Coordinates of C-alpha atoms and ligand atoms in Angstrom, one line a residue:
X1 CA 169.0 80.0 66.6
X2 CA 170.9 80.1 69.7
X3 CA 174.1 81.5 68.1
X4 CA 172.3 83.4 65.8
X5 CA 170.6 85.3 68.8
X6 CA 174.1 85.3 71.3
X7 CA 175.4 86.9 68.1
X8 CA 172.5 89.1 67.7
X9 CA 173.4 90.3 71.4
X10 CA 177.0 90.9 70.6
X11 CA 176.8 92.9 67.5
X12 CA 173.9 95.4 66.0
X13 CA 172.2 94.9 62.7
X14 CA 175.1 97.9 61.2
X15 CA 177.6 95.5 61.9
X16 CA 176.8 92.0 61.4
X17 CA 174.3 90.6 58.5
X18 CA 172.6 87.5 60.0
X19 CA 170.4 84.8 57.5
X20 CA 169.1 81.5 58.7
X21 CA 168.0 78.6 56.6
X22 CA 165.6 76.3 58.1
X23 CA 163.3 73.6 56.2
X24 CA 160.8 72.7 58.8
X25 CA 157.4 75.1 59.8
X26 CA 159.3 76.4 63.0
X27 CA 162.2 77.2 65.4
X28 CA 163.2 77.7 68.4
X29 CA 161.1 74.6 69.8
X30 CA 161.8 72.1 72.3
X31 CA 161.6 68.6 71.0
X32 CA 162.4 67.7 74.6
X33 CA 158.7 68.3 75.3
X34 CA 156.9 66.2 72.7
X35 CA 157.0 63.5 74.7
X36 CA 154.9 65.2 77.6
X37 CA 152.7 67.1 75.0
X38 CA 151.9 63.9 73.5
X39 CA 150.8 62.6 76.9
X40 CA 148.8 65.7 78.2
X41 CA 150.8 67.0 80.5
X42 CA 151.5 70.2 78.0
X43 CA 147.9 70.9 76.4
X44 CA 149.3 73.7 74.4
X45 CA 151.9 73.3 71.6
X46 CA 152.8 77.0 70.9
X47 CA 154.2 76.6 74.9
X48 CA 157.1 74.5 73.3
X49 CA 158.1 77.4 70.8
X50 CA 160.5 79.1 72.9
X51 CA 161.0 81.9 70.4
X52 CA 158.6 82.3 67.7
X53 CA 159.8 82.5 63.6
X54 CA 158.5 86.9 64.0
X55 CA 160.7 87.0 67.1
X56 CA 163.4 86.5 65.5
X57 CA 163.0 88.6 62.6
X58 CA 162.1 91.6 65.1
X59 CA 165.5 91.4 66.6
X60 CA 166.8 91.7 62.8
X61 CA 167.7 87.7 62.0
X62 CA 166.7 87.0 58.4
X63 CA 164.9 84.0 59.0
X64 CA 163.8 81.7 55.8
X65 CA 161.9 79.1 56.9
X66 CA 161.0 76.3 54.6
X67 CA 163.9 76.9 53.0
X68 CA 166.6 73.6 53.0
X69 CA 170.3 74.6 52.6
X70 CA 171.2 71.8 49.6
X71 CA 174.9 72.8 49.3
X72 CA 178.0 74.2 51.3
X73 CA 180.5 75.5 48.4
X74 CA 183.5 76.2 51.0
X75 CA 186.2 77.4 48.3
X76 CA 183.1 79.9 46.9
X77 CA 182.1 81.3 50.5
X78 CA 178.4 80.9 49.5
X79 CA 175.6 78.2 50.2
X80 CA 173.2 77.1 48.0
X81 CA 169.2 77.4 49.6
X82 CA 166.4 76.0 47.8
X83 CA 162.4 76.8 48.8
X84 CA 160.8 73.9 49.6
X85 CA 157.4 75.1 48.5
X86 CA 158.2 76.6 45.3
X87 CA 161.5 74.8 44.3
X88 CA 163.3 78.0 43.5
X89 CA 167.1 77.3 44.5
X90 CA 169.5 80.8 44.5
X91 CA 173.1 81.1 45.7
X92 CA 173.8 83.0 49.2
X93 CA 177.3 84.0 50.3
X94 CA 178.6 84.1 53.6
X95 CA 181.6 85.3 55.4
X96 CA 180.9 82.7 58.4
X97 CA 178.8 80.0 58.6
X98 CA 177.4 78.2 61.2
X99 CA 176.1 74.5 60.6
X100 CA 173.5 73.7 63.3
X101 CA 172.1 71.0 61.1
X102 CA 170.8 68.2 64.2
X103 CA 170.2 64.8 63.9
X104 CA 168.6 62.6 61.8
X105 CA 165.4 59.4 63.4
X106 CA 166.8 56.3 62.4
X107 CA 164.0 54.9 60.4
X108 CA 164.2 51.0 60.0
X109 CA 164.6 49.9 56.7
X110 CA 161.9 47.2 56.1
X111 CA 158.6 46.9 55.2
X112 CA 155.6 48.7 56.6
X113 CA 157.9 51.6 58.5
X114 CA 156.5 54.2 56.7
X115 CA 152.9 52.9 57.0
X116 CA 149.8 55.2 58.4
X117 CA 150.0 54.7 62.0
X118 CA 154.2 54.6 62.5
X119 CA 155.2 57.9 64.0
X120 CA 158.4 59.3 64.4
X121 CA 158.7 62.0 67.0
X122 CA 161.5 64.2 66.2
X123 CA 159.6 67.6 65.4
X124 CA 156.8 69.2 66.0
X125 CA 155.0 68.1 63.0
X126 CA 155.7 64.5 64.0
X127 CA 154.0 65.3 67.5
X128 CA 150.6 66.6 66.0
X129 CA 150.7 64.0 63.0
X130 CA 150.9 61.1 66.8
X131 CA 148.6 63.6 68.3
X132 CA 146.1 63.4 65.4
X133 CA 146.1 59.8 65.0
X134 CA 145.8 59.1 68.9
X135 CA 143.0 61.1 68.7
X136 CA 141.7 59.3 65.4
X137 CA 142.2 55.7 66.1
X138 CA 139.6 53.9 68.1
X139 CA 142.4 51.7 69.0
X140 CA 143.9 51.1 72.4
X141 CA 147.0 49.1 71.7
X142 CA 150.4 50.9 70.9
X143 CA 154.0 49.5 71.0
X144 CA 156.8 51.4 71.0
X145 CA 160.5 50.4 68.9
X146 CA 163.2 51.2 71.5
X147 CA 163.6 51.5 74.6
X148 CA 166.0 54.8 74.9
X149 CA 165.2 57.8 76.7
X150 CA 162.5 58.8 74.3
X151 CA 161.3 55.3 74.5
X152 CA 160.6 55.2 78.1
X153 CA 159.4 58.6 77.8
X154 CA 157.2 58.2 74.6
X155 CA 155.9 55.0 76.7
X156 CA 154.5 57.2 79.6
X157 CA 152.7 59.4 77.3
X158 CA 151.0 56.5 75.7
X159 CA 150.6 55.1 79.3
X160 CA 148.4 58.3 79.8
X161 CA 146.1 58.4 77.1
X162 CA 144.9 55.1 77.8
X163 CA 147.1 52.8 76.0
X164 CA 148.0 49.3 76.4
X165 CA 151.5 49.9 75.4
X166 CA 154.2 47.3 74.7
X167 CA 158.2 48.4 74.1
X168 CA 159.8 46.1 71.8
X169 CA 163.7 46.7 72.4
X170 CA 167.0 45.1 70.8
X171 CA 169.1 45.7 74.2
X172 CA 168.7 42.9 77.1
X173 CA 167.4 45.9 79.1
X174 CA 166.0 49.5 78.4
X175 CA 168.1 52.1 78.9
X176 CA 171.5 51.1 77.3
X177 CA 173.1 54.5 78.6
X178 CA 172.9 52.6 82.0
X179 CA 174.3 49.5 83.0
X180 CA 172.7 46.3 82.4
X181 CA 171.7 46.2 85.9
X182 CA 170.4 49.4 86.4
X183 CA 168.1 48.7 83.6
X184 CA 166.9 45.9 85.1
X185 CA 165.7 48.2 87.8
X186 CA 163.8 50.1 85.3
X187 CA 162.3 47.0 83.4
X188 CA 160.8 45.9 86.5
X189 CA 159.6 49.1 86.9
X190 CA 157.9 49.8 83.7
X191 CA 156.5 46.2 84.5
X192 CA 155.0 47.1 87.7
X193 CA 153.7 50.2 85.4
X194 CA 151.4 48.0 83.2
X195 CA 153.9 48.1 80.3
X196 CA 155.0 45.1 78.7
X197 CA 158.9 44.9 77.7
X198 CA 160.4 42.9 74.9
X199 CA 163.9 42.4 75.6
X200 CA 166.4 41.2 72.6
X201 CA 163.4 41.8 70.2
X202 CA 164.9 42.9 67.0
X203 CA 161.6 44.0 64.7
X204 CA 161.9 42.8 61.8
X205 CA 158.2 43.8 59.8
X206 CA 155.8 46.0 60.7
X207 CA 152.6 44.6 59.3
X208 CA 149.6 46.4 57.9
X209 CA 146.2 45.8 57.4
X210 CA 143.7 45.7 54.2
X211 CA 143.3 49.5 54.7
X212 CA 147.0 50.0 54.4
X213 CA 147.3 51.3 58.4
X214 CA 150.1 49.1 61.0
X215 CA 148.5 46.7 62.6
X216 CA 151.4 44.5 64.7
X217 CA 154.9 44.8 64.8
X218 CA 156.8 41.3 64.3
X219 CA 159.7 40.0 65.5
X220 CA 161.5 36.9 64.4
X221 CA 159.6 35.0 67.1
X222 CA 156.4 37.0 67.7
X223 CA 153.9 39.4 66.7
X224 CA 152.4 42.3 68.5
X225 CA 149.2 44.2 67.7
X226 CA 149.4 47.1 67.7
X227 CA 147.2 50.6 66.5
X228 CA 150.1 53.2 66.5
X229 CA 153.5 52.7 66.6
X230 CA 156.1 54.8 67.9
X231 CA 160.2 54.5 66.7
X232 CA 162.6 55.9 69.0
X233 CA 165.7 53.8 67.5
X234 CA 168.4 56.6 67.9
X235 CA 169.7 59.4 65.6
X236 CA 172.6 59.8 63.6
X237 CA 174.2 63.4 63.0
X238 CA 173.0 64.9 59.7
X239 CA 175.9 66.2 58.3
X240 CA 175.3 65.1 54.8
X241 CA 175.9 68.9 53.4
X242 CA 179.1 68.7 55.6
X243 CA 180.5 65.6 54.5
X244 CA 179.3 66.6 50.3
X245 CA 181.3 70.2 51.3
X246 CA 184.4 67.7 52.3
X247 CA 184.2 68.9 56.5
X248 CA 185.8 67.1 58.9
X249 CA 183.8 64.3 60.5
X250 CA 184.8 62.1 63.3
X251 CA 183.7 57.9 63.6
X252 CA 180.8 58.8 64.6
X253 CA 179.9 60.7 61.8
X254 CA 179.3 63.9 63.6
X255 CA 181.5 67.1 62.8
X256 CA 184.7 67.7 64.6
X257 CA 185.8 70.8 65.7
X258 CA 188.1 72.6 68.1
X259 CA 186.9 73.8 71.6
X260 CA 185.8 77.1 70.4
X261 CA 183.1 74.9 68.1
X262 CA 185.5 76.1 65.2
X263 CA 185.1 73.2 62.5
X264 CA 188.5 72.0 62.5
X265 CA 190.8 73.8 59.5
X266 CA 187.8 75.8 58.8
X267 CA 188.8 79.4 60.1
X268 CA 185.2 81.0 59.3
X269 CA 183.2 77.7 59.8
X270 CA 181.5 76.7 63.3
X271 CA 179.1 73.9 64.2
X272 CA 177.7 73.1 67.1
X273 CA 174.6 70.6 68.3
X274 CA 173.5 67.8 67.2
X275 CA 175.6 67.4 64.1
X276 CA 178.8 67.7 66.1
X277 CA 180.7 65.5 68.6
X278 CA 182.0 66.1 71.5
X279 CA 185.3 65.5 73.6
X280 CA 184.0 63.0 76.6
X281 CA 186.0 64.7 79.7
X282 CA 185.9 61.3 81.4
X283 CA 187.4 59.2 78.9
X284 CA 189.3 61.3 77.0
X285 CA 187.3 60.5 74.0
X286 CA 185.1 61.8 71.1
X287 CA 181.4 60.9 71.7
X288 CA 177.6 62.0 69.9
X289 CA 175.5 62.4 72.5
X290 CA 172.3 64.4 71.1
X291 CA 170.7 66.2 73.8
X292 CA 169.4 70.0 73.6
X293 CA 171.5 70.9 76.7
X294 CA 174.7 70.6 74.8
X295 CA 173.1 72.1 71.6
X296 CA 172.1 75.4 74.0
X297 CA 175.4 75.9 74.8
X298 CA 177.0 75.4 71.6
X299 CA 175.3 78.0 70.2
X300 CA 176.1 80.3 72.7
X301 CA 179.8 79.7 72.0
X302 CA 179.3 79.9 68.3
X303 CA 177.2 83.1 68.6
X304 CA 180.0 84.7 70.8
X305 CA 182.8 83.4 68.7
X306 CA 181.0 84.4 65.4
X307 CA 180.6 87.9 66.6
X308 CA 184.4 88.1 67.4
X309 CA 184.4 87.8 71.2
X310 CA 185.5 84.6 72.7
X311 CA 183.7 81.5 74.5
X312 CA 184.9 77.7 74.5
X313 CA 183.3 74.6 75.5
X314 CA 185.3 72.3 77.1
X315 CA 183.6 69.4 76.6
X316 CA 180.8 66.8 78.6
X317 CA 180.9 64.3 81.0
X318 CA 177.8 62.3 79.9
X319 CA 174.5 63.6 82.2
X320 CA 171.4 62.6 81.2
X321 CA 168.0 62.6 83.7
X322 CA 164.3 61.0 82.4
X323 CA 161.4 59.4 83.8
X324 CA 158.6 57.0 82.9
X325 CA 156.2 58.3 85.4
X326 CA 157.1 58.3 88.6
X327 CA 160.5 56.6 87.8
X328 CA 163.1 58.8 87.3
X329 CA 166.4 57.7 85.7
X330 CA 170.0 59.7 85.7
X331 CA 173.5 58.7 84.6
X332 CA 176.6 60.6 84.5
X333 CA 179.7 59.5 83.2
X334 CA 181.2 56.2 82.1
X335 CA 179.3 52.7 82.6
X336 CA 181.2 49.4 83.3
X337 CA 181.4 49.1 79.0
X338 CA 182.8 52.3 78.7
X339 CA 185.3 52.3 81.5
X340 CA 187.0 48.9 80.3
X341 CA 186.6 50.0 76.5
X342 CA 188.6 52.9 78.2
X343 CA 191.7 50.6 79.0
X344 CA 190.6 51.5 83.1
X345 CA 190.5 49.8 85.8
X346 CA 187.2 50.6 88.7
X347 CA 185.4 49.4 91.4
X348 CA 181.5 49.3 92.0
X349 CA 179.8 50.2 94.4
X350 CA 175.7 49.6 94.7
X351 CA 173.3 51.3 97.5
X352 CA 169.6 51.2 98.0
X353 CA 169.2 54.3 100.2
X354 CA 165.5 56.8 101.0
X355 CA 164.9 60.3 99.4
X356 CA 164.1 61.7 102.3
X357 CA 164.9 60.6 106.4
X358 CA 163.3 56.8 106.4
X359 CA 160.7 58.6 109.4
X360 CA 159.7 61.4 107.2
X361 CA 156.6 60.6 105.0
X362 CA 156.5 59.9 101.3
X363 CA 160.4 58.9 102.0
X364 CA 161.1 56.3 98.5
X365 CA 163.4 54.0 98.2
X366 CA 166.4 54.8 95.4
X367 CA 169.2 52.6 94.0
X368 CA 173.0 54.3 93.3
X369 CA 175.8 53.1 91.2
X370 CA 179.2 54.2 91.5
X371 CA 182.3 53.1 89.4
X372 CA 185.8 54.6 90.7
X373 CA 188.9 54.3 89.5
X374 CA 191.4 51.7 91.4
X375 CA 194.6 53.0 92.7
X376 CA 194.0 56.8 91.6
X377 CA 190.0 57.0 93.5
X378 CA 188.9 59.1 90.7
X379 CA 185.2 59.1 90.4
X380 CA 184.0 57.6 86.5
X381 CA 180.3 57.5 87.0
X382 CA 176.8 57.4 88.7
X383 CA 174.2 55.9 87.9
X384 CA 170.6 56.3 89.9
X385 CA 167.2 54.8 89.5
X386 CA 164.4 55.4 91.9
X387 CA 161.2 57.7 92.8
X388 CA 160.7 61.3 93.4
X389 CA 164.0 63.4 93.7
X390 CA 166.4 60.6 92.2
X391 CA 167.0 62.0 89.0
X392 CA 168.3 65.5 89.9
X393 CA 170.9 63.7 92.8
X394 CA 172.6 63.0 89.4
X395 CA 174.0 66.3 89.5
X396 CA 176.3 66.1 92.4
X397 CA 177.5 63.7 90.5
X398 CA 178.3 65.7 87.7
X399 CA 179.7 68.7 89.3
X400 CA 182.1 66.0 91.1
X401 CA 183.3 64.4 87.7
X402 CA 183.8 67.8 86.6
X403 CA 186.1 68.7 89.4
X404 CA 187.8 65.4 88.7
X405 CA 186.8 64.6 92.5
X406 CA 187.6 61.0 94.0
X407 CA 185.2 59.0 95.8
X408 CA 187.2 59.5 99.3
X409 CA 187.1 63.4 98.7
X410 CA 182.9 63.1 97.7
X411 CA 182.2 61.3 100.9
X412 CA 182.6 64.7 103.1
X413 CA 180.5 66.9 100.2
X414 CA 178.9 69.6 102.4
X415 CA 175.5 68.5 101.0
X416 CA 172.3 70.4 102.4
X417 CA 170.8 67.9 104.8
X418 CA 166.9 68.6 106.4
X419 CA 164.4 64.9 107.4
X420 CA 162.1 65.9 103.7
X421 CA 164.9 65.9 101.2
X422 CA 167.3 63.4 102.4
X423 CA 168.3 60.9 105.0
X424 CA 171.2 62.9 107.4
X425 CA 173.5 60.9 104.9
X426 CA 172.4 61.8 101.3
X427 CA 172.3 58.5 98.9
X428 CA 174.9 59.8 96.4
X429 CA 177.4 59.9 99.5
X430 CA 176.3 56.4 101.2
X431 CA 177.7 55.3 97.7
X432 CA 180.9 57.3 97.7
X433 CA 181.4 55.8 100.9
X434 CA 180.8 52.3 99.7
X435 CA 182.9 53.3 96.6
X436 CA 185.9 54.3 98.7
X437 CA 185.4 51.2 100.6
X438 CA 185.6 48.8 98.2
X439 CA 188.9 51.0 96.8
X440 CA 190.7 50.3 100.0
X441 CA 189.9 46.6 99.9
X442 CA 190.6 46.1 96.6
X443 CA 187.5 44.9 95.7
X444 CA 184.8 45.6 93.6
Ligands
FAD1 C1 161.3 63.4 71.7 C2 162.6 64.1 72.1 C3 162.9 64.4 73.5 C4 164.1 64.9 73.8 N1 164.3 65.2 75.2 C5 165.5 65.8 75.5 C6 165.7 66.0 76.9 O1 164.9 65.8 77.8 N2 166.9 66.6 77.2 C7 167.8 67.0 76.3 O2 168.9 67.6 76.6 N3 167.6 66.7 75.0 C8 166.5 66.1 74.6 N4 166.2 65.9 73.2 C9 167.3 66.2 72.3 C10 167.2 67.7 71.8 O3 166.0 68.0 71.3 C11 168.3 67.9 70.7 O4 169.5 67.5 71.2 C12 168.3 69.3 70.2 O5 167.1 69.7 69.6 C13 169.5 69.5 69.2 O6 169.5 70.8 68.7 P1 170.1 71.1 67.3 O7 169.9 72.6 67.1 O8 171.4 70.6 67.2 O9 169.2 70.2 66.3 P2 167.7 70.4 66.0 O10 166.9 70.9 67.1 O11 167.3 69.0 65.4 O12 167.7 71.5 64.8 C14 168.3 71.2 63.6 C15 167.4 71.9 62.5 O13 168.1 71.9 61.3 C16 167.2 71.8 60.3 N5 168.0 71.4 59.1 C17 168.7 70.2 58.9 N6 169.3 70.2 57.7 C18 168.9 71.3 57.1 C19 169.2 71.9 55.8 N7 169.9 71.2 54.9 N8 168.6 73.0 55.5 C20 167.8 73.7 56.4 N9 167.5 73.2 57.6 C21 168.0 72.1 57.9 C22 166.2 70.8 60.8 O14 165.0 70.9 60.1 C23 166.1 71.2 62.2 O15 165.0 72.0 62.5 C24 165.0 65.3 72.8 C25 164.8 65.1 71.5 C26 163.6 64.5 71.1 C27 163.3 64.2 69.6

């Protein structure tokens, strides 16, 4: 809906004849707040709808909702819809088409995963359906499968209705898009939370009850009781129309396409979001990273392009900020994993540093990571765990990696310095300086 509007902007209903397909009940929502409308902190879920389906349709988008696109015929110029509620299927031509299809849950294949009680929480459906059965059970005990971003996150919601909650996760720490010892930092903390962690858990049943609803989720070595259960395993792109159509898809399975979100050899084809994946301007590298910030400004390229003006995105660098309560969490860039799977060579550098001057009240402690490339400087990542204005630090960090900055050049930044929102030396350079330190000894 984001291109569809950008293109809306561009070009008036005389000149350009927009229809969108979409099977779910709505648009235009941010699954990015489930998580904290699940725990409370939203009370209202209309506030997540960002543009409403009538919205849309007053600024002269055709909008079919519950209506699931089944078929792309490329050769034909035309896709084929089908409504969900009645099952009527008709044919609809196009002269461009944009695929904006997301990502799909990854819904373990074993028994008891689709039981009452197992929640997914991809859409807003799957939020009031959690919603409804938090407010149903009488239980108290929930475990959540995975301990990504929306793991952790999903965790502090349950956290604040009340819930014993357990996170049961394959990894040896949460948050595999850090290293394993930044995890750790988190593990501990999610400890000290009242969560309990299950590291190198793989679940292998979900068991139910005589009434049919989950009762524990087993592992190979143990079970845990649980009254809800929460998945947050990953996604995969859903680009099964793409790949049927015979589209271009890269080894991640998302679509590939050329920086003006053009699908590649398709002149009249974009895709952006979710379904696509993107050129990692650290490594060089193609990469599905599913986050909402990227799908924003997809669409806003694709809506400009489709409407015959001209945008490109260049690519990411890998930022991604959460929390489980007052943890926050932020990475940019590559890890250790990535760097060597790179072919480079780095340094590390680790500092425990204060968000604000260490005299100044409330000042909490933070942890930074730093990898930099040996002999050239170059900065390849950040990682930073710690309290209240932690996560946002991250972007420094980004705006450096974009500028293809080296540690050396980070370390005189011209950072905004006052005793309540940083110590006279801000964290993020403390590292740099420990980064470019360890360059010129050679260690790491
Ligand atoms: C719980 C949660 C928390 C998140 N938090 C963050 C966050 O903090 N920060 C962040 O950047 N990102 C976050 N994300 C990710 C973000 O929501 C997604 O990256 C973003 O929604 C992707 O947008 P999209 O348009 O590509 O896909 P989607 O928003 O998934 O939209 C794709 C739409 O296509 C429809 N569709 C698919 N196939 C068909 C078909 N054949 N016919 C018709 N319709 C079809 C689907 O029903 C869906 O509505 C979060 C996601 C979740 C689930």
């Amino acid at each position: 809906m984001s291109a569809a509007s950008q293109a809306r902007r561009l070009k008036g209903a005389d000149e350009l004849e927009i229809v969108a397909f979409e099977r779910g009940h709505f648009t235009s929502f941010s699954a990015c707040g489930i998580p904290y409308w699940v725990g409370g902190d939203v009370t209202d879920r209309d506030e997540l709808i960002a543009r409403t389906a009538e919205e849309h349709r007053a600024r002269d988008i055709d909008l079919r909702l519950r209506t699931e696109v089944m078929e792309i015929d490329v050769a034909g110029g035309r896709v084929r819809a089908r409504d969900v509620e009645s099952g009527d299927e008709y044919w609809t031509p196009y002269d461009k088409l944009v695929i904006a299809t997301g990502a799909r849950p990854i819904r373990p294949d074993m028994p008891g995963a689709d039981a009452p009680g197992v929640h997914g929480v991809q859409t807003l459906d799957d939020g009031q359906a959690l919603i409804d059965t938090l407010t149903r059970t009488r239980g108290r005990r929930a475990v959540v499968v995975g301990a990504g971003y929306i793991g952790v996150e999903m965790a502090e919601a349950l956290i604040n209705r009340g819930y014993e909650v357990t996170v049961v996760n394959r990894g040896s720490e949460p948050m595999s898009t850090l290293d394993a010892d930044m995890g750790r930092l988190v593990h501990e903390a999610m400890e000290g939370l009242g969560i309990t962690m299950v590291n190198d858990a793989e679940v292998t049943k979900i068991l139910t009850g005589e009434d049919g609803r989950v009762r524990a989720v087993a592992t190979e070595d143990a079970e845990y009781p649980a009254d809800v259960v929460v998945l947050g395993i990953g996604v995969r792109p859903e680009t099964t129309l793409a790949r049927a159509a015979g589209l271009p898809l890269g080894d991640h399975g998302g679509l590939l396409t050329d920086l003006a979100m053009r699908v590649r050899g398709h002149e009249n084809i974009w895709a952006g979001g979710d379904c696509v994946e993107v050129l990692d301007l650290v490594s060089g590298r193609e990469r599905h990273i599913a986050l909402g910030t990227h799908a924003n400004k997809h669409g806003q390229v694709i809506g400009t392009n489709a409407a015959d003006g001209y945008a490109t995105f260049p690519g990411v660098v890998g930022t991604a900020v959460s929390k489980v309560c007052d943890l926050e969490i932020a990475r940019t860039g590559l890890r250790e994993k990535d760097a060597r799977r790179a072919g480079l060579q780095y340094v590390t550098a680790t500092i425990e540093s204060t968000s604000r001057a260490g005299y100044y009240p409330n000042a909490s402690t933070m942890t930074v990571k730093m990898l930099a490339e040996r002999r050239t400087g170059r900065l390849l990542g950040v990682q930073i765990v710690g309290r209240e204005g932690a996560g946002k630090r991250v972007d420094i960090a980004a705006v450096a990696l974009t500028a293809g900055m080296t540690v050396e050049q980070m370390t005189s930044l011209d950072l905004g310095y006052a005793p309540p929102f940083s110590p006279v030396w801000d964290p993020v350079l403390v590292a740099a300086r420990r980064a470019a330190k360890a360059l010129n000894a050679g260690t790491s």
